[in-house]
């Protein structure tokens, strides 16, 4: 009962409007204070409860967005991270669909983010589960793309909607030519496969300008906002999108 959720807005570059948000978990321990996300995930992994942890966070996120009736948040697409432990459950897709039905949330509003490492451990199982979910309208994203195995095999085998480019490639765009070449190549690759690109960790107008020029579709990062509690998200989205226009 001590876990809370925060949501980092995702901006459509072409329009400048917030169209989605990534769900992030926060834990304020009564004795130790705020536990950072990386420590929290390490605790869950060491305790071998990652699958249960993922299920809990997914259901918390769905319950939260089911309560959003305001126009600012009711149309947002919400991303939730899924670990290898959860992804490799044979009935993973059924669990997700049941959670969506129980919460009363349309599958098209949910994006599942999975890492390269999680997928490569069991490509066939992942492909089957994610394929069935995508057939029901759930979106699928590869998180932290380019930092794991970077095997092109899963780009061919998996039903993907988005690649999320890790912030490591974004931070030094202005000074590192190689990072700019990598971004250019990833966007071109994704476009040729019919996959959208989301850039993480965008903090400057110069980074955004480069991403816009290259044809990146969406971004998230401190240039827009830090992760926000759900209550603050409503006002923030309303004010941001009013400035962006229709």
GROMACS .gro file of C-alpha atoms in nm:
model
  246
    1UNK     CA    1   0.000   0.000   0.000
    2UNK     CA    2   0.301   0.233  -0.008
    3UNK     CA    3   0.350   0.243  -0.385
    4UNK     CA    4   0.249   0.551  -0.584
    5UNK     CA    5   0.242   0.622  -0.955
    6UNK     CA    6   0.378   0.916  -1.150
    7UNK     CA    7   0.325   0.993  -1.517
    8UNK     CA    8   0.577   1.151  -1.753
    9UNK     CA    9   0.407   1.325  -2.046
   10UNK     CA   10   0.487   1.221  -2.404
   11UNK     CA   11   0.465   1.492  -2.669
   12UNK     CA   12   0.381   1.449  -3.036
   13UNK     CA   13   0.656   1.645  -3.209
   14UNK     CA   14   0.454   1.739  -3.518
   15UNK     CA   15   0.178   1.909  -3.315
   16UNK     CA   16   0.353   1.992  -2.989
   17UNK     CA   17   0.063   1.835  -2.796
   18UNK     CA   18   0.081   1.587  -2.509
   19UNK     CA   19  -0.078   1.265  -2.635
   20UNK     CA   20   0.043   1.008  -2.383
   21UNK     CA   21   0.236   0.941  -2.065
   22UNK     CA   22   0.469   0.675  -1.926
   23UNK     CA   23   0.376   0.523  -1.591
   24UNK     CA   24   0.654   0.526  -1.332
   25UNK     CA   25   0.640   0.378  -0.984
   26UNK     CA   26   0.743   0.556  -0.666
   27UNK     CA   27   0.791   0.420  -0.315
   28UNK     CA   28   0.812   0.638  -0.005
   29UNK     CA   29   0.916   0.404   0.271
   30UNK     CA   30   0.794   0.502   0.621
   31UNK     CA   31   1.144   0.457   0.768
   32UNK     CA   32   1.389   0.497   0.479
   33UNK     CA   33   1.213   0.773   0.286
   34UNK     CA   34   1.194   0.781  -0.092
   35UNK     CA   35   1.333   0.464  -0.250
   36UNK     CA   36   1.470   0.528  -0.599
   37UNK     CA   37   1.315   0.331  -0.887
   38UNK     CA   38   1.634   0.137  -0.963
   39UNK     CA   39   1.664   0.024  -0.600
   40UNK     CA   40   1.294  -0.064  -0.591
   41UNK     CA   41   1.324  -0.282  -0.900
   42UNK     CA   42   1.639  -0.448  -0.765
   43UNK     CA   43   1.452  -0.532  -0.444
   44UNK     CA   44   1.166  -0.685  -0.643
   45UNK     CA   45   1.406  -0.886  -0.859
   46UNK     CA   46   1.609  -1.014  -0.563
   47UNK     CA   47   1.289  -1.112  -0.385
   48UNK     CA   48   1.178  -1.294  -0.703
   49UNK     CA   49   0.846  -1.111  -0.712
   50UNK     CA   50   0.890  -0.918  -1.039
   51UNK     CA   51   0.592  -1.086  -1.207
   52UNK     CA   52   0.363  -1.000  -0.914
   53UNK     CA   53   0.515  -0.652  -0.898
   54UNK     CA   54   0.442  -0.592  -1.268
   55UNK     CA   55   0.086  -0.714  -1.228
   56UNK     CA   56   0.032  -0.482  -0.933
   57UNK     CA   57   0.165  -0.177  -1.118
   58UNK     CA   58  -0.037  -0.258  -1.432
   59UNK     CA   59  -0.359  -0.285  -1.233
   60UNK     CA   60  -0.283   0.033  -1.039
   61UNK     CA   61  -0.221   0.219  -1.365
   62UNK     CA   62  -0.539   0.088  -1.528
   63UNK     CA   63  -0.748   0.174  -1.222
   64UNK     CA   64  -0.601   0.524  -1.226
   65UNK     CA   65  -0.664   0.598  -1.593
   66UNK     CA   66  -1.013   0.446  -1.572
   67UNK     CA   67  -1.095   0.727  -1.327
   68UNK     CA   68  -0.986   1.000  -1.570
   69UNK     CA   69  -1.304   1.154  -1.706
   70UNK     CA   70  -1.161   1.499  -1.777
   71UNK     CA   71  -1.093   1.580  -2.144
   72UNK     CA   72  -0.726   1.654  -2.072
   73UNK     CA   73  -0.640   1.299  -1.962
   74UNK     CA   74  -0.919   1.076  -2.093
   75UNK     CA   75  -0.764   1.053  -2.439
   76UNK     CA   76  -0.405   0.991  -2.333
   77UNK     CA   77  -0.226   0.671  -2.427
   78UNK     CA   78  -0.059   0.526  -2.117
   79UNK     CA   79   0.263   0.323  -2.121
   80UNK     CA   80   0.344   0.058  -1.860
   81UNK     CA   81   0.677  -0.124  -1.830
   82UNK     CA   82   0.681  -0.504  -1.830
   83UNK     CA   83   0.972  -0.716  -1.706
   84UNK     CA   84   1.110  -1.039  -1.848
   85UNK     CA   85   0.958  -1.234  -1.559
   86UNK     CA   86   0.607  -1.120  -1.650
   87UNK     CA   87   0.655  -1.138  -2.024
   88UNK     CA   88   0.752  -1.503  -2.008
   89UNK     CA   89   0.430  -1.613  -1.838
   90UNK     CA   90   0.257  -1.836  -2.092
   91UNK     CA   91  -0.079  -1.670  -2.016
   92UNK     CA   92   0.064  -1.317  -1.997
   93UNK     CA   93  -0.166  -1.188  -2.272
   94UNK     CA   94  -0.474  -1.329  -2.100
   95UNK     CA   95  -0.374  -1.161  -1.774
   96UNK     CA   96  -0.338  -0.824  -1.945
   97UNK     CA   97  -0.671  -0.853  -2.128
   98UNK     CA   98  -0.846  -0.954  -1.806
   99UNK     CA   99  -0.696  -0.655  -1.625
  100UNK     CA  100  -0.813  -0.422  -1.904
  101UNK     CA  101  -1.165  -0.566  -1.894
  102UNK     CA  102  -1.189  -0.545  -1.516
  103UNK     CA  103  -1.072  -0.184  -1.518
  104UNK     CA  104  -1.298  -0.089  -1.809
  105UNK     CA  105  -1.009   0.054  -2.012
  106UNK     CA  106  -0.996   0.023  -2.391
  107UNK     CA  107  -0.692  -0.182  -2.505
  108UNK     CA  108  -0.600   0.093  -2.751
  109UNK     CA  109  -0.515   0.324  -2.460
  110UNK     CA  110  -0.243   0.091  -2.328
  111UNK     CA  111   0.115   0.060  -2.448
  112UNK     CA  112   0.333  -0.213  -2.301
  113UNK     CA  113   0.703  -0.126  -2.289
  114UNK     CA  114   0.944  -0.419  -2.295
  115UNK     CA  115   1.324  -0.414  -2.305
  116UNK     CA  116   1.546  -0.583  -2.560
  117UNK     CA  117   1.691  -0.804  -2.287
  118UNK     CA  118   1.348  -0.924  -2.176
  119UNK     CA  119   1.250  -1.017  -2.530
  120UNK     CA  120   1.569  -1.187  -2.638
  121UNK     CA  121   1.553  -1.427  -2.342
  122UNK     CA  122   1.246  -1.591  -2.490
  123UNK     CA  123   1.169  -1.451  -2.832
  124UNK     CA  124   0.910  -1.709  -2.935
  125UNK     CA  125   0.702  -1.679  -2.617
  126UNK     CA  126   0.722  -1.299  -2.632
  127UNK     CA  127   0.623  -1.291  -2.998
  128UNK     CA  128   0.313  -1.504  -2.936
  129UNK     CA  129   0.190  -1.312  -2.632
  130UNK     CA  130   0.262  -0.966  -2.771
  131UNK     CA  131   0.112  -1.061  -3.106
  132UNK     CA  132  -0.215  -1.167  -2.946
  133UNK     CA  133  -0.227  -0.849  -2.739
  134UNK     CA  134  -0.160  -0.632  -3.041
  135UNK     CA  135  -0.442  -0.807  -3.226
  136UNK     CA  136  -0.672  -0.684  -2.948
  137UNK     CA  137  -0.550  -0.324  -2.988
  138UNK     CA  138  -0.275  -0.300  -2.725
  139UNK     CA  139   0.034  -0.110  -2.846
  140UNK     CA  140   0.382  -0.258  -2.807
  141UNK     CA  141   0.705  -0.060  -2.759
  142UNK     CA  142   1.071  -0.160  -2.731
  143UNK     CA  143   1.217   0.038  -2.440
  144UNK     CA  144   1.578   0.162  -2.420
  145UNK     CA  145   1.638   0.062  -2.780
  146UNK     CA  146   2.004   0.029  -2.873
  147UNK     CA  147   2.138  -0.040  -2.523
  148UNK     CA  148   2.075  -0.415  -2.507
  149UNK     CA  149   2.138  -0.692  -2.755
  150UNK     CA  150   2.027  -0.476  -3.047
  151UNK     CA  151   1.940  -0.784  -3.249
  152UNK     CA  152   1.749  -0.706  -3.565
  153UNK     CA  153   1.587  -1.050  -3.539
  154UNK     CA  154   1.314  -0.929  -3.304
  155UNK     CA  155   1.238  -0.629  -3.523
  156UNK     CA  156   1.146  -0.882  -3.789
  157UNK     CA  157   0.970  -1.125  -3.556
  158UNK     CA  158   0.780  -0.901  -3.316
  159UNK     CA  159   0.463  -0.697  -3.366
  160UNK     CA  160   0.593  -0.354  -3.270
  161UNK     CA  161   0.438  -0.008  -3.274
  162UNK     CA  162   0.719   0.202  -3.125
  163UNK     CA  163   1.092   0.211  -3.065
  164UNK     CA  164   1.197   0.414  -2.762
  165UNK     CA  165   1.544   0.560  -2.814
  166UNK     CA  166   1.743   0.559  -2.491
  167UNK     CA  167   1.842   0.895  -2.345
  168UNK     CA  168   2.210   0.794  -2.372
  169UNK     CA  169   2.184   0.872  -2.743
  170UNK     CA  170   2.002   1.202  -2.681
  171UNK     CA  171   2.216   1.367  -2.413
  172UNK     CA  172   2.516   1.452  -2.632
  173UNK     CA  173   2.346   1.512  -2.967
  174UNK     CA  174   2.497   1.859  -2.998
  175UNK     CA  175   2.857   1.745  -2.945
  176UNK     CA  176   2.871   1.385  -3.066
  177UNK     CA  177   2.838   1.322  -3.438
  178UNK     CA  178   2.812   0.949  -3.380
  179UNK     CA  179   2.501   0.994  -3.167
  180UNK     CA  180   2.343   1.202  -3.443
  181UNK     CA  181   2.424   0.930  -3.696
  182UNK     CA  182   2.274   0.665  -3.469
  183UNK     CA  183   1.951   0.864  -3.427
  184UNK     CA  184   1.930   0.923  -3.802
  185UNK     CA  185   1.978   0.553  -3.872
  186UNK     CA  186   1.726   0.440  -3.609
  187UNK     CA  187   1.457   0.675  -3.736
  188UNK     CA  188   1.516   0.562  -4.095
  189UNK     CA  189   1.506   0.197  -3.992
  190UNK     CA  190   1.186   0.242  -3.793
  191UNK     CA  191   1.018   0.439  -4.071
  192UNK     CA  192   1.098   0.167  -4.325
  193UNK     CA  193   0.938  -0.091  -4.093
  194UNK     CA  194   0.633   0.122  -4.021
  195UNK     CA  195   0.730   0.173  -3.657
  196UNK     CA  196   0.707   0.503  -3.466
  197UNK     CA  197   0.999   0.648  -3.269
  198UNK     CA  198   0.986   0.796  -2.918
  199UNK     CA  199   1.293   0.979  -2.786
  200UNK     CA  200   1.357   0.963  -2.411
  201UNK     CA  201   1.542   1.214  -2.196
  202UNK     CA  202   1.492   1.522  -2.414
  203UNK     CA  203   1.602   1.827  -2.215
  204UNK     CA  204   1.691   2.104  -2.463
  205UNK     CA  205   1.538   2.283  -2.758
  206UNK     CA  206   1.846   2.193  -2.964
  207UNK     CA  207   1.784   1.823  -2.906
  208UNK     CA  208   1.419   1.861  -2.998
  209UNK     CA  209   1.506   2.057  -3.312
  210UNK     CA  210   1.737   1.780  -3.431
  211UNK     CA  211   1.479   1.511  -3.357
  212UNK     CA  212   1.212   1.707  -3.543
  213UNK     CA  213   1.439   1.744  -3.844
  214UNK     CA  214   1.513   1.371  -3.846
  215UNK     CA  215   1.144   1.279  -3.836
  216UNK     CA  216   1.119   1.144  -3.480
  217UNK     CA  217   0.752   1.113  -3.383
  218UNK     CA  218   0.732   1.171  -3.006
  219UNK     CA  219   0.949   1.272  -2.715
  220UNK     CA  220   0.948   1.273  -2.337
  221UNK     CA  221   1.184   1.436  -2.092
  222UNK     CA  222   1.240   1.741  -1.874
  223UNK     CA  223   1.202   1.979  -2.170
  224UNK     CA  224   0.833   1.906  -2.127
  225UNK     CA  225   0.807   1.783  -1.769
  226UNK     CA  226   0.938   1.559  -1.497
  227UNK     CA  227   0.708   1.270  -1.395
  228UNK     CA  228   0.395   1.408  -1.231
  229UNK     CA  229   0.137   1.274  -0.985
  230UNK     CA  230  -0.193   1.197  -1.155
  231UNK     CA  231  -0.367   1.496  -0.992
  232UNK     CA  232  -0.108   1.739  -1.128
  233UNK     CA  233  -0.113   1.580  -1.472
  234UNK     CA  234  -0.465   1.705  -1.547
  235UNK     CA  235  -0.379   2.073  -1.503
  236UNK     CA  236  -0.042   2.039  -1.671
  237UNK     CA  237  -0.181   1.871  -1.984
  238UNK     CA  238  -0.461   2.127  -2.009
  239UNK     CA  239  -0.222   2.422  -1.990
  240UNK     CA  240   0.039   2.266  -2.221
  241UNK     CA  241  -0.208   2.167  -2.491
  242UNK     CA  242  -0.386   2.501  -2.478
  243UNK     CA  243  -0.055   2.666  -2.569
  244UNK     CA  244   0.013   2.409  -2.842
  245UNK     CA  245  -0.322   2.470  -3.008
  246UNK     CA  246  -0.560   2.224  -3.176
   0.00000   0.00000   0.00000
